[in-house]
Coordinates of C-alpha atoms in Angstrom, one line a residue:
Chain A
M1 CA 286.7 123.8 -1.4
S2 CA 288.5 120.6 -0.5
K3 CA 289.7 122.0 2.8
A4 CA 286.1 122.9 3.6
F5 CA 285.1 119.3 2.7
I6 CA 287.7 117.9 5.1
N7 CA 286.4 120.2 7.8
H8 CA 282.8 119.1 7.2
F9 CA 283.9 115.5 7.2
L10 CA 285.6 115.9 10.6
L11 CA 282.6 117.7 12.0
F12 CA 280.4 114.9 10.7
I13 CA 282.5 112.2 12.4
V14 CA 282.3 114.1 15.7
L15 CA 278.6 114.4 15.2
L16 CA 278.3 110.7 14.8
V17 CA 280.3 110.1 18.0
G18 CA 278.0 112.5 19.7
I19 CA 274.9 110.7 18.4
I20 CA 276.3 107.3 19.6
L21 CA 277.1 108.7 23.0
S22 CA 273.8 110.4 23.3
L23 CA 272.0 107.1 22.5
S24 CA 274.1 104.9 24.8
L25 CA 274.4 107.1 27.9
G26 CA 271.5 107.4 30.3
S27 CA 270.3 106.4 33.8
V28 CA 269.7 102.9 32.5
S29 CA 272.7 101.2 30.9
I30 CA 271.9 99.3 27.7
P31 CA 274.4 97.2 25.7
F32 CA 275.4 98.8 22.5
Q33 CA 274.4 95.9 20.3
D34 CA 270.9 96.1 21.7
I35 CA 270.8 99.8 20.9
L36 CA 271.7 99.1 17.3
K37 CA 269.2 96.3 17.1
S38 CA 266.4 98.4 18.5
L39 CA 267.2 101.3 16.1
F40 CA 267.0 99.0 13.1
G41 CA 263.7 97.6 14.3
L42 CA 265.0 94.2 15.3
S43 CA 263.4 92.7 18.4
I44 CA 265.5 92.7 21.6
E45 CA 264.9 90.6 24.7
N46 CA 264.3 93.4 27.1
S47 CA 261.2 95.3 25.8
T48 CA 261.8 98.1 28.4
W49 CA 265.1 98.9 26.7
D50 CA 263.4 99.0 23.4
Y51 CA 260.8 101.4 24.8
I52 CA 263.5 103.7 26.3
I53 CA 265.5 103.9 23.1
V54 CA 262.6 104.3 20.6
N55 CA 260.4 106.6 22.7
Y56 CA 262.9 108.4 24.9
R57 CA 266.5 108.5 23.7
L58 CA 266.0 108.6 20.0
P59 CA 263.6 111.5 20.0
K60 CA 265.8 113.3 22.5
T61 CA 268.9 112.9 20.3
I62 CA 267.0 114.2 17.2
T63 CA 265.6 117.1 19.2
A64 CA 269.1 118.0 20.4
I65 CA 270.4 118.0 16.8
L66 CA 267.4 120.1 15.5
I67 CA 267.5 122.6 18.3
G68 CA 271.3 123.0 18.4
S69 CA 271.6 123.5 14.7
G70 CA 268.5 125.7 14.5
L71 CA 269.7 128.0 17.2
A72 CA 273.2 128.2 15.8
V73 CA 271.9 129.0 12.3
S74 CA 269.7 131.8 13.7
G75 CA 272.7 133.1 15.5
L76 CA 274.7 133.2 12.3
L77 CA 271.9 135.0 10.4
M78 CA 271.6 137.6 13.1
Q79 CA 275.3 138.2 13.3
T80 CA 275.4 138.9 9.6
L81 CA 272.2 140.8 9.4
F82 CA 273.3 143.2 12.3
R83 CA 276.9 143.0 11.2
N84 CA 277.5 142.5 14.9
P85 CA 279.5 139.6 16.3
L86 CA 277.6 139.5 19.6
A87 CA 274.2 139.1 18.1
G88 CA 272.3 135.9 18.9
P89 CA 268.8 134.8 19.6
Y90 CA 269.2 134.7 23.4
V91 CA 271.4 137.8 23.8
L92 CA 269.2 140.0 21.8
G93 CA 266.1 138.9 23.6
L94 CA 264.5 136.7 21.0
S95 CA 264.2 133.9 23.5
S96 CA 262.7 136.3 26.0
G97 CA 260.2 137.3 23.3
A98 CA 259.3 133.6 22.8
S99 CA 258.9 133.2 26.6
L100 CA 256.6 136.1 26.6
G101 CA 254.5 134.6 23.9
V102 CA 254.3 131.3 25.7
A103 CA 253.5 133.1 29.0
F104 CA 250.6 134.9 27.3
L105 CA 249.4 131.6 25.9
I106 CA 249.6 129.6 29.1
M107 CA 248.7 132.2 31.7
G108 CA 246.4 134.3 29.6
A109 CA 244.7 131.2 28.2
S110 CA 241.7 131.3 30.6
L111 CA 240.7 134.6 29.1
L112 CA 240.7 133.3 25.6
S113 CA 239.7 129.7 26.0
G114 CA 236.2 130.5 25.1
F115 CA 237.2 131.5 21.6
F116 CA 239.8 128.9 20.7
G117 CA 239.1 126.0 22.9
E118 CA 241.3 123.0 22.3
F119 CA 243.7 124.7 19.9
L120 CA 245.2 126.8 22.7
F121 CA 246.8 123.9 24.4
S122 CA 248.2 122.2 21.3
K123 CA 251.9 122.3 20.6
W124 CA 251.2 124.3 17.4
A125 CA 249.7 127.1 19.5
I126 CA 252.9 127.2 21.7
I127 CA 255.1 127.3 18.6
L128 CA 253.0 130.0 17.0
S129 CA 253.0 132.2 20.1
A130 CA 256.7 131.6 20.7
S131 CA 257.6 132.4 17.1
G132 CA 255.3 135.4 17.2
G133 CA 256.9 136.7 20.4
S134 CA 260.4 136.4 19.0
L135 CA 259.3 138.0 15.7
V136 CA 258.0 141.0 17.7
V137 CA 261.2 141.3 19.6
M138 CA 263.3 140.9 16.5
L139 CA 261.4 143.7 14.7
A140 CA 261.8 145.9 17.7
V141 CA 265.6 145.3 18.0
L142 CA 266.0 145.7 14.3
S143 CA 264.3 149.1 14.3
T144 CA 266.6 150.3 17.0
A145 CA 269.7 148.7 15.4
Q146 CA 269.1 150.8 12.3
R147 CA 269.8 153.8 14.5
V148 CA 272.7 152.4 16.6
K149 CA 275.5 150.5 15.0
D150 CA 277.4 150.1 18.2
T151 CA 277.8 146.6 19.6
M152 CA 277.4 147.5 23.2
T153 CA 274.3 149.5 22.7
L154 CA 272.6 146.7 20.9
L155 CA 273.5 144.3 23.7
I156 CA 272.1 146.6 26.3
I157 CA 268.9 146.9 24.3
G158 CA 268.7 143.1 24.3
L159 CA 269.2 143.1 28.0
M160 CA 266.4 145.7 28.5
V161 CA 264.1 143.7 26.3
A162 CA 264.8 140.7 28.4
S163 CA 264.0 142.4 31.7
L164 CA 260.9 144.1 30.2
T165 CA 259.6 140.7 29.1
S166 CA 260.4 139.1 32.4
A167 CA 258.5 142.0 34.2
I168 CA 255.5 141.4 32.0
V169 CA 255.7 137.6 32.7
S170 CA 255.8 138.4 36.4
V171 CA 252.6 140.5 36.1
L172 CA 250.9 137.7 34.2
A173 CA 252.1 135.2 36.8
Y174 CA 250.7 137.3 39.6
F175 CA 247.2 137.0 38.1
S176 CA 247.3 133.4 37.1
S177 CA 246.4 130.2 38.8
S178 CA 249.0 128.0 40.4
N179 CA 248.4 125.3 37.8
E180 CA 249.2 127.6 34.9
L181 CA 252.2 129.0 36.7
Q182 CA 253.6 125.6 37.3
L183 CA 253.1 124.7 33.6
Y184 CA 255.0 127.8 32.6
I185 CA 257.8 127.3 35.0
F186 CA 258.4 123.8 33.9
W187 CA 258.5 125.0 30.3
S188 CA 261.0 127.8 31.1
F189 CA 263.5 125.3 32.7
G190 CA 264.1 124.0 29.3
S191 CA 264.5 120.3 28.4
L192 CA 265.3 118.3 25.4
G193 CA 263.6 115.2 26.6
N194 CA 259.9 114.6 27.1
L195 CA 259.2 115.4 23.5
S196 CA 256.7 113.0 21.8
W197 CA 257.4 111.8 18.2
Q198 CA 254.6 114.1 17.1
E199 CA 256.4 117.1 18.7
V200 CA 259.7 116.1 17.1
G201 CA 257.8 116.0 13.8
I202 CA 256.5 119.5 14.3
L203 CA 260.0 120.7 15.3
S204 CA 261.6 119.2 12.2
I205 CA 259.0 120.8 9.9
C206 CA 259.8 124.2 11.4
W207 CA 263.5 123.5 11.2
F208 CA 263.1 122.6 7.6
I209 CA 261.1 125.7 6.7
G210 CA 263.5 128.1 8.6
L211 CA 266.5 126.5 7.1
S212 CA 265.1 126.7 3.6
F213 CA 264.6 130.5 4.0
A214 CA 268.2 130.7 5.2
I215 CA 269.5 128.7 2.2
F216 CA 267.5 131.0 -0.1
C217 CA 269.3 134.0 1.4
L218 CA 272.9 132.5 1.2
K219 CA 274.1 134.6 -1.7
N220 CA 272.7 137.8 -0.3
L221 CA 274.1 137.0 3.2
N222 CA 277.6 137.0 1.5
A223 CA 276.8 140.3 -0.1
L224 CA 275.8 141.7 3.3
L225 CA 279.4 141.0 4.6
L226 CA 280.3 144.2 2.7
G227 CA 277.7 146.2 4.5
E228 CA 274.2 147.2 3.4
N229 CA 275.3 150.0 1.0
Y230 CA 277.5 147.7 -1.0
A231 CA 274.9 145.0 -1.0
K232 CA 272.3 147.4 -2.3
S233 CA 274.7 148.6 -5.0
M234 CA 275.1 145.0 -6.2
G235 CA 271.4 144.6 -6.6
V236 CA 270.4 143.0 -3.2
Q237 CA 266.8 143.9 -2.4
L238 CA 267.5 144.9 1.2
K239 CA 264.0 145.0 2.5
K240 CA 262.9 141.7 1.0
N241 CA 266.1 140.1 2.1
R242 CA 265.8 141.4 5.7
I243 CA 262.3 140.1 6.0
L244 CA 263.4 136.6 4.8
I245 CA 266.2 136.6 7.3
I246 CA 263.9 137.8 10.2
V247 CA 261.3 135.2 9.4
S248 CA 263.9 132.5 9.2
T249 CA 265.5 133.4 12.6
S250 CA 262.1 133.8 14.2
I251 CA 260.9 130.3 13.0
L252 CA 264.2 128.6 14.0
A253 CA 264.6 130.3 17.4
G254 CA 260.9 130.4 18.1
S255 CA 260.2 126.7 17.5
A256 CA 263.3 125.7 19.4
T257 CA 262.3 127.8 22.3
A258 CA 258.7 126.7 22.2
L259 CA 259.5 123.0 22.5
A260 CA 262.7 123.0 24.6
G261 CA 262.4 126.2 26.6
P262 CA 264.8 129.2 26.4
I263 CA 268.3 127.9 25.7
A264 CA 271.1 130.4 26.2
F265 CA 274.2 131.1 24.2
V266 CA 274.2 128.3 21.6
G267 CA 273.2 130.8 18.9
L268 CA 275.8 133.2 19.8
A269 CA 278.7 130.9 20.6
V270 CA 278.6 128.3 17.8
P271 CA 279.2 130.6 14.8
H272 CA 282.3 131.9 16.6
L273 CA 283.6 128.5 17.6
V274 CA 283.1 127.2 14.1
R275 CA 284.9 130.2 12.6
Q276 CA 287.9 129.2 14.7
L277 CA 287.9 125.9 12.8
V278 CA 286.7 127.0 9.4
P279 CA 288.3 130.4 9.0
T280 CA 286.0 131.9 6.4
N281 CA 282.9 134.1 6.3
D282 CA 281.6 132.6 3.1
H283 CA 278.1 131.5 4.2
R284 CA 277.9 128.7 1.7
I285 CA 280.7 127.0 3.7
L286 CA 279.8 128.4 7.1
L287 CA 276.1 127.3 7.0
P288 CA 276.7 123.5 6.8
S289 CA 279.6 123.8 9.3
I290 CA 277.4 125.7 11.7
I291 CA 274.5 123.2 11.4
L292 CA 277.0 120.5 12.3
G293 CA 278.6 122.5 15.0
G294 CA 275.3 123.5 16.6
A295 CA 274.1 119.9 16.6
I296 CA 277.4 118.7 18.1
L297 CA 277.5 121.3 20.9
M298 CA 273.9 120.6 21.9
L299 CA 274.4 116.8 22.0
F300 CA 277.4 117.2 24.3
C301 CA 275.7 119.7 26.5
D302 CA 272.8 117.3 26.8
I303 CA 275.2 114.4 27.6
I304 CA 276.7 116.6 30.4
A305 CA 273.2 117.6 31.6
Q306 CA 272.3 114.0 32.2
L307 CA 275.3 113.6 34.5
P308 CA 276.3 110.2 33.2
G309 CA 275.9 107.5 35.8
S310 CA 273.4 109.4 37.9
E311 CA 269.7 109.4 38.0
S312 CA 269.2 113.2 38.0
T313 CA 269.3 115.7 35.0
L314 CA 270.4 119.3 35.1
P315 CA 268.3 121.9 33.3
I316 CA 269.8 122.2 29.8
N317 CA 269.7 125.9 30.0
A318 CA 272.1 125.9 33.0
V319 CA 274.6 123.7 31.1
T320 CA 274.6 125.9 28.0
S321 CA 275.0 129.0 30.1
I322 CA 277.9 127.6 32.1
F323 CA 279.5 126.8 28.8
G324 CA 278.4 129.9 26.9
A325 CA 278.9 132.8 29.3
P326 CA 282.8 132.3 29.3
V327 CA 282.7 132.3 25.5
V328 CA 281.0 135.7 25.5
I329 CA 283.5 137.0 28.0
W330 CA 286.4 135.6 25.9
L331 CA 284.9 137.3 22.8
L332 CA 284.6 140.7 24.6
L333 CA 288.2 140.4 25.9
R334 CA 289.6 140.1 22.4
K335 CA 287.2 142.7 21.0
R336 CA 289.8 144.2 18.8
K337 CA 289.7 141.1 16.7
L338 CA 286.0 141.2 16.4
N339 CA 286.0 142.9 13.1
F340 CA 284.5 139.8 11.7
Chain B
M1 CA 296.5 153.8 -26.9
S2 CA 293.0 155.0 -26.1
S3 CA 292.1 155.8 -29.6
E4 CA 290.3 152.5 -29.9
F5 CA 287.5 153.7 -27.7
N6 CA 284.6 155.8 -28.6
H7 CA 285.2 158.8 -26.4
D8 CA 282.0 160.6 -27.2
K9 CA 279.8 158.1 -25.5
I10 CA 278.1 159.7 -22.6
L11 CA 277.8 157.4 -19.6
L12 CA 276.5 159.6 -16.9
S13 CA 274.7 162.9 -17.3
T14 CA 272.7 165.2 -15.1
S15 CA 270.3 168.0 -16.1
S16 CA 269.2 170.7 -13.6
L17 CA 269.8 168.2 -10.9
N18 CA 268.9 169.4 -7.4
V19 CA 270.2 167.3 -4.5
G20 CA 269.5 167.3 -0.8
Y21 CA 267.6 165.7 2.0
R22 CA 263.9 165.3 2.5
E23 CA 262.9 165.7 6.2
K24 CA 259.5 165.2 7.6
R25 CA 258.0 168.5 6.4
S26 CA 260.7 170.4 4.6
T27 CA 263.4 169.6 2.0
I28 CA 266.9 170.7 2.6
S29 CA 268.6 171.5 -0.7
V30 CA 272.4 171.0 -0.6
A31 CA 273.4 171.8 -4.2
E32 CA 271.3 173.1 -7.1
A33 CA 271.4 173.3 -10.9
I34 CA 274.0 170.5 -11.4
N35 CA 274.8 169.8 -15.0
F36 CA 277.6 167.6 -16.1
E37 CA 278.5 164.8 -18.4
V38 CA 280.9 161.9 -17.9
K39 CA 282.1 160.2 -21.1
T40 CA 283.7 156.8 -21.6
G41 CA 287.3 156.7 -20.5
E42 CA 287.2 159.8 -18.3
L43 CA 288.4 160.2 -14.8
V44 CA 286.3 162.9 -13.1
A45 CA 287.0 164.3 -9.6
L46 CA 284.2 165.7 -7.4
I47 CA 285.8 168.4 -5.3
G48 CA 284.4 170.5 -2.5
V49 CA 285.1 171.5 1.1
N50 CA 283.7 169.5 4.0
G51 CA 280.0 169.6 4.2
S52 CA 279.6 171.0 0.7
G53 CA 277.4 168.1 -0.4
K54 CA 279.8 165.8 -2.2
S55 CA 278.5 162.7 -0.4
T56 CA 274.9 163.8 -1.0
L57 CA 275.5 164.2 -4.7
L58 CA 277.3 160.8 -4.8
K59 CA 274.5 159.1 -3.0
T60 CA 272.0 160.6 -5.4
L61 CA 274.1 159.5 -8.4
S62 CA 274.3 156.0 -7.1
G63 CA 270.6 155.8 -6.4
Q64 CA 270.9 155.6 -2.6
I65 CA 268.7 158.7 -2.1
P66 CA 266.3 160.2 -4.6
A67 CA 267.0 163.5 -6.4
L68 CA 265.0 166.5 -5.2
S69 CA 264.4 167.5 -8.8
G70 CA 266.1 167.1 -12.2
E71 CA 267.4 164.1 -13.9
V72 CA 270.2 161.6 -13.7
K73 CA 270.8 159.5 -16.7
I74 CA 273.1 156.5 -16.8
D75 CA 273.9 155.2 -20.3
H76 CA 271.0 157.3 -21.6
Q77 CA 268.5 155.7 -19.2
L78 CA 266.9 157.5 -16.3
L79 CA 268.4 156.4 -13.0
S80 CA 265.0 156.5 -11.3
G81 CA 263.7 154.0 -13.9
L82 CA 266.3 151.4 -13.2
L83 CA 265.4 148.4 -11.0
D84 CA 267.6 147.6 -8.0
K85 CA 268.7 144.4 -9.5
D86 CA 269.8 146.0 -12.8
L87 CA 271.5 148.9 -11.2
G88 CA 274.4 146.7 -10.2
T89 CA 275.3 146.1 -13.9
Y90 CA 275.5 149.8 -14.7
L91 CA 277.4 151.2 -11.8
S92 CA 279.6 149.9 -9.0
L93 CA 280.8 151.7 -5.8
V94 CA 283.9 152.1 -3.8
L95 CA 282.9 153.5 -0.4
T96 CA 284.7 154.4 2.8
N97 CA 283.8 153.5 6.4
E98 CA 281.5 150.7 5.5
P99 CA 281.4 147.7 7.9
V100 CA 283.2 145.5 5.4
S101 CA 284.2 142.1 6.8
R102 CA 287.9 141.6 6.7
Q103 CA 287.7 137.9 7.5
L104 CA 287.5 137.2 3.8
T105 CA 290.3 136.4 1.5
V106 CA 291.2 138.9 -1.2
M107 CA 289.8 136.5 -3.8
E108 CA 286.5 136.0 -1.9
L109 CA 286.0 139.7 -1.4
V110 CA 286.7 140.6 -5.0
A111 CA 284.5 137.7 -6.2
L112 CA 281.6 139.2 -4.3
G113 CA 281.7 141.9 -7.0
R114 CA 280.2 139.2 -9.4
H115 CA 277.0 139.2 -7.3
P116 CA 274.8 140.7 -10.0
Y117 CA 275.8 138.0 -12.5
T118 CA 275.9 134.8 -10.5
N119 CA 273.1 132.3 -10.0
W120 CA 271.0 132.1 -6.8
M121 CA 273.7 130.2 -4.9
G122 CA 276.4 132.7 -6.0
Q123 CA 278.3 130.0 -7.9
L124 CA 281.1 131.5 -9.9
S125 CA 281.2 130.6 -13.6
K126 CA 284.3 130.4 -15.8
I127 CA 283.7 134.0 -17.0
D128 CA 283.2 135.2 -13.4
I129 CA 286.6 133.7 -12.4
E130 CA 288.2 135.3 -15.4
K131 CA 286.8 138.7 -14.6
V132 CA 287.9 138.4 -10.9
N133 CA 291.5 137.4 -12.0
K134 CA 291.6 140.3 -14.4
A135 CA 290.5 142.7 -11.7
L136 CA 293.1 141.3 -9.3
S137 CA 295.9 141.8 -11.9
Q138 CA 294.7 145.3 -12.8
V139 CA 295.3 146.4 -9.2
D140 CA 298.4 144.2 -8.9
L141 CA 297.1 141.9 -6.2
V142 CA 297.3 138.5 -7.8
Q143 CA 300.0 137.4 -5.4
K144 CA 297.9 138.2 -2.4
E145 CA 294.7 136.5 -3.6
D146 CA 294.7 133.9 -0.8
K147 CA 295.6 136.4 2.0
L148 CA 293.0 137.3 4.5
C149 CA 292.0 141.0 4.1
D150 CA 292.6 141.4 7.8
S151 CA 296.3 141.0 7.2
L152 CA 296.5 143.8 4.5
S153 CA 297.6 147.4 5.0
D154 CA 295.1 150.2 4.4
G155 CA 296.5 150.9 1.0
Q156 CA 296.3 147.3 -0.1
F157 CA 292.8 146.9 1.3
Q158 CA 291.7 150.0 -0.7
K159 CA 293.1 148.2 -3.8
V160 CA 290.9 145.2 -2.9
L161 CA 287.8 147.3 -2.8
I162 CA 288.7 148.9 -6.1
A163 CA 289.3 145.4 -7.6
R164 CA 285.8 144.4 -6.3
A165 CA 284.3 147.3 -8.2
L166 CA 286.3 146.3 -11.3
A167 CA 285.1 142.7 -11.0
Q168 CA 281.5 144.0 -11.0
D169 CA 282.4 145.1 -14.5
T170 CA 280.2 148.1 -14.8
P171 CA 280.8 151.0 -17.3
L172 CA 280.7 153.5 -14.5
I173 CA 282.5 153.4 -11.1
L174 CA 281.6 155.9 -8.3
M175 CA 284.0 156.3 -5.4
D176 CA 283.7 158.1 -2.2
E177 CA 287.1 159.4 -1.1
P178 CA 289.1 156.5 -2.2
T179 CA 292.3 157.9 -0.8
T180 CA 291.4 158.7 2.8
H181 CA 293.6 157.1 5.4
L182 CA 296.4 156.7 2.9
D183 CA 299.8 158.3 3.0
M184 CA 301.0 160.7 0.2
F185 CA 302.6 158.0 -1.9
H186 CA 299.6 155.7 -1.7
K187 CA 297.2 158.6 -2.5
A188 CA 299.2 159.3 -5.7
Y189 CA 299.5 155.6 -6.4
V190 CA 295.7 155.0 -6.1
L191 CA 294.8 158.0 -8.2
Q192 CA 297.4 157.0 -10.9
L193 CA 295.8 153.5 -10.8
L194 CA 292.4 155.0 -11.5
K195 CA 293.8 157.0 -14.4
T196 CA 295.4 153.8 -15.8
I197 CA 292.1 151.9 -15.4
V198 CA 290.0 154.5 -17.3
K199 CA 292.7 154.7 -20.0
T200 CA 292.9 151.0 -20.6
S201 CA 289.3 150.0 -20.3
Q202 CA 286.1 151.4 -21.5
K203 CA 285.2 152.5 -18.0
S204 CA 284.6 155.9 -16.4
I205 CA 285.4 156.8 -12.8
L206 CA 283.9 159.6 -10.8
F207 CA 285.4 160.0 -7.4
A208 CA 284.8 162.4 -4.5
S209 CA 288.1 163.6 -3.0
H210 CA 289.9 166.2 -1.0
E211 CA 293.0 165.8 -3.0
I212 CA 292.6 168.9 -5.0
N213 CA 296.2 169.3 -6.0
L214 CA 296.5 165.7 -7.3
A215 CA 293.1 165.9 -9.0
L216 CA 294.1 169.0 -10.8
Q217 CA 297.2 167.3 -12.2
L218 CA 295.5 164.0 -13.1
C219 CA 291.8 164.3 -13.9
D220 CA 290.1 164.8 -17.2
K221 CA 287.2 166.8 -15.7
I222 CA 286.4 168.3 -12.3
I223 CA 283.0 168.8 -10.7
L224 CA 283.5 171.6 -8.1
I225 CA 280.9 172.2 -5.5
D226 CA 281.3 175.6 -3.8
E227 CA 278.5 176.8 -1.4
G228 CA 275.7 175.1 -3.3
K229 CA 277.0 176.2 -6.7
V230 CA 278.4 173.6 -9.0
D231 CA 281.0 174.2 -11.7
F232 CA 282.0 171.6 -14.2
G233 CA 284.9 171.5 -16.7
T234 CA 288.4 170.5 -17.4
P235 CA 291.0 171.6 -14.8
S236 CA 292.3 174.4 -17.1
E237 CA 288.8 175.6 -17.9
L238 CA 287.9 175.9 -14.3
I239 CA 291.2 177.7 -13.5
Q240 CA 290.6 180.2 -16.3
K241 CA 287.1 180.9 -14.9
G242 CA 288.8 181.5 -11.5
A243 CA 286.5 178.9 -9.9
F244 CA 289.1 177.9 -7.3
K245 CA 289.7 181.4 -6.0
T246 CA 286.8 181.4 -3.6
L247 CA 287.0 177.7 -2.5
F248 CA 288.9 178.3 0.7
P249 CA 289.2 181.5 2.9
A250 CA 291.8 183.6 1.0
D251 CA 293.8 184.5 4.1
F252 CA 294.5 180.8 4.8
I253 CA 294.9 179.0 1.5
V254 CA 295.5 180.6 -1.9
F255 CA 295.4 179.2 -5.4
D256 CA 298.5 179.6 -7.5
E257 CA 297.4 179.6 -11.1
N258 CA 300.9 179.1 -12.5
S259 CA 301.7 175.9 -10.7
K260 CA 298.0 174.8 -10.6
T261 CA 298.3 174.2 -6.8
F262 CA 296.8 175.4 -3.6
R263 CA 299.3 176.7 -1.1
M264 CA 299.0 177.5 2.5
K265 CA 299.4 181.2 3.4
I266 CA 302.0 181.4 6.1
Q267 CA 300.7 183.5 8.9
N268 CA 303.2 186.1 10.2
D269 CA 303.0 186.8 13.9

């Protein structure tokens, strides 16, 4: 346990560094003392700086932590549930499902607005539709995964789901107004910024609920490492457990996708990167490591996305893909070692 | 040495058990009228050719699939009446070809056997750790407890899986072909280990196997499935009945009653 403690401590230090960098880097350079002062509620001379930190950088840093850790945890849950090292919310089409949900909401809204009015355009509605979309995809993938145990087949199914959803989105886009289309496209670029404190609050509630479900499943997740037959023989109620895991992943991945757009590869890559550092499959040790690892990765991707010293920002989705795609290739190349 | 145990206690029994699969409209019966009893401290082999229904029977006995008809009783309680969460304290399994993670240390994997007894977080109590250590020493793996399962040989990994079942500390252990993928020495070693386990603890082991020759020498009882018919008895009882004569095509493999072994019939060309 002490080795795990040291690893967690190291990860925590790296996370702190990431948080500090994320708060201090940006298009406007602000002295570090002033950042600290502003964070602790002390007044600083330049009120613009104060505004930038409290209403822009701080919520963005918190968003990065919540979304990075949430996606990473949902990746871990899926990898164990499917007993498949290449499972993850993006690869298996959960993010596409969430996109579809949001597309239906934004572009199909005009049809429904009569019934629901204001509610449709609230962030809760977006989160609900994104989580619902990912839940549907998760259930579909799960029902096929029962029949195929093969890694590659499952990946191809995920790919098909993604192209199916993007086709439906195209059809929706064809029939929607340019306003709605623009709204959807901006959402789909993905961004960690631009979240109000209220939205950060909603995200953290979802994060907390999803993570609670995951913690509740920890013991059974370990049993699942032996395969479903062994797990059942030791008294794991497979169906109940599967539902809990599915709900947890859908809430975590759905809420993250709803508020920050579809973000690729974090869910898939983080569990594997963390396993390199913490070589265990005990979920009681892995879960906190992966929460920290996901948060760290997302913070640094966001720092890179801002292109320090420049005015412009890259879409976060592009940065995680540039980073994540090679990780997947690396995993496939050493496939013989994937008996995880 | 085994006199301290009550050998008349019946741990597992079936009466007019009928096993098979239910499909959408029809039921496919694999083996019928299965009657046997496994008592404390017995090593029982389940023998049959490929496709004879060994796995189906084993799955039925372990509650993975329901019986078509008839009864299975574990410790005098109906299997169908046991809850999932209680089943883990009555019987444990050793299976083959399961997607078991090998990125666990020997200790971690064996400790997973304590699952039915630990709290919601899976925290190991003092008793749990004692049972895990005892299981490890029973299969002679104490020295390897911190090794990753990935680094073990097939024979050693099989011992880890057996230790996991021992750590689950159930009166009955069911095993599905515990000696596949092993060489002749390790086959004999593992079966001998099973024999030692049942003789030194109040457990019974029922295992499905293709190792007929070894089973005949070692087991207390044999359940023989031959074309849907099931015979049960001690090896010598079954030999006297002539139960083994029809198991394999007589022009390929013959049973020699004197040496209690199956022999290949050399084809002359």
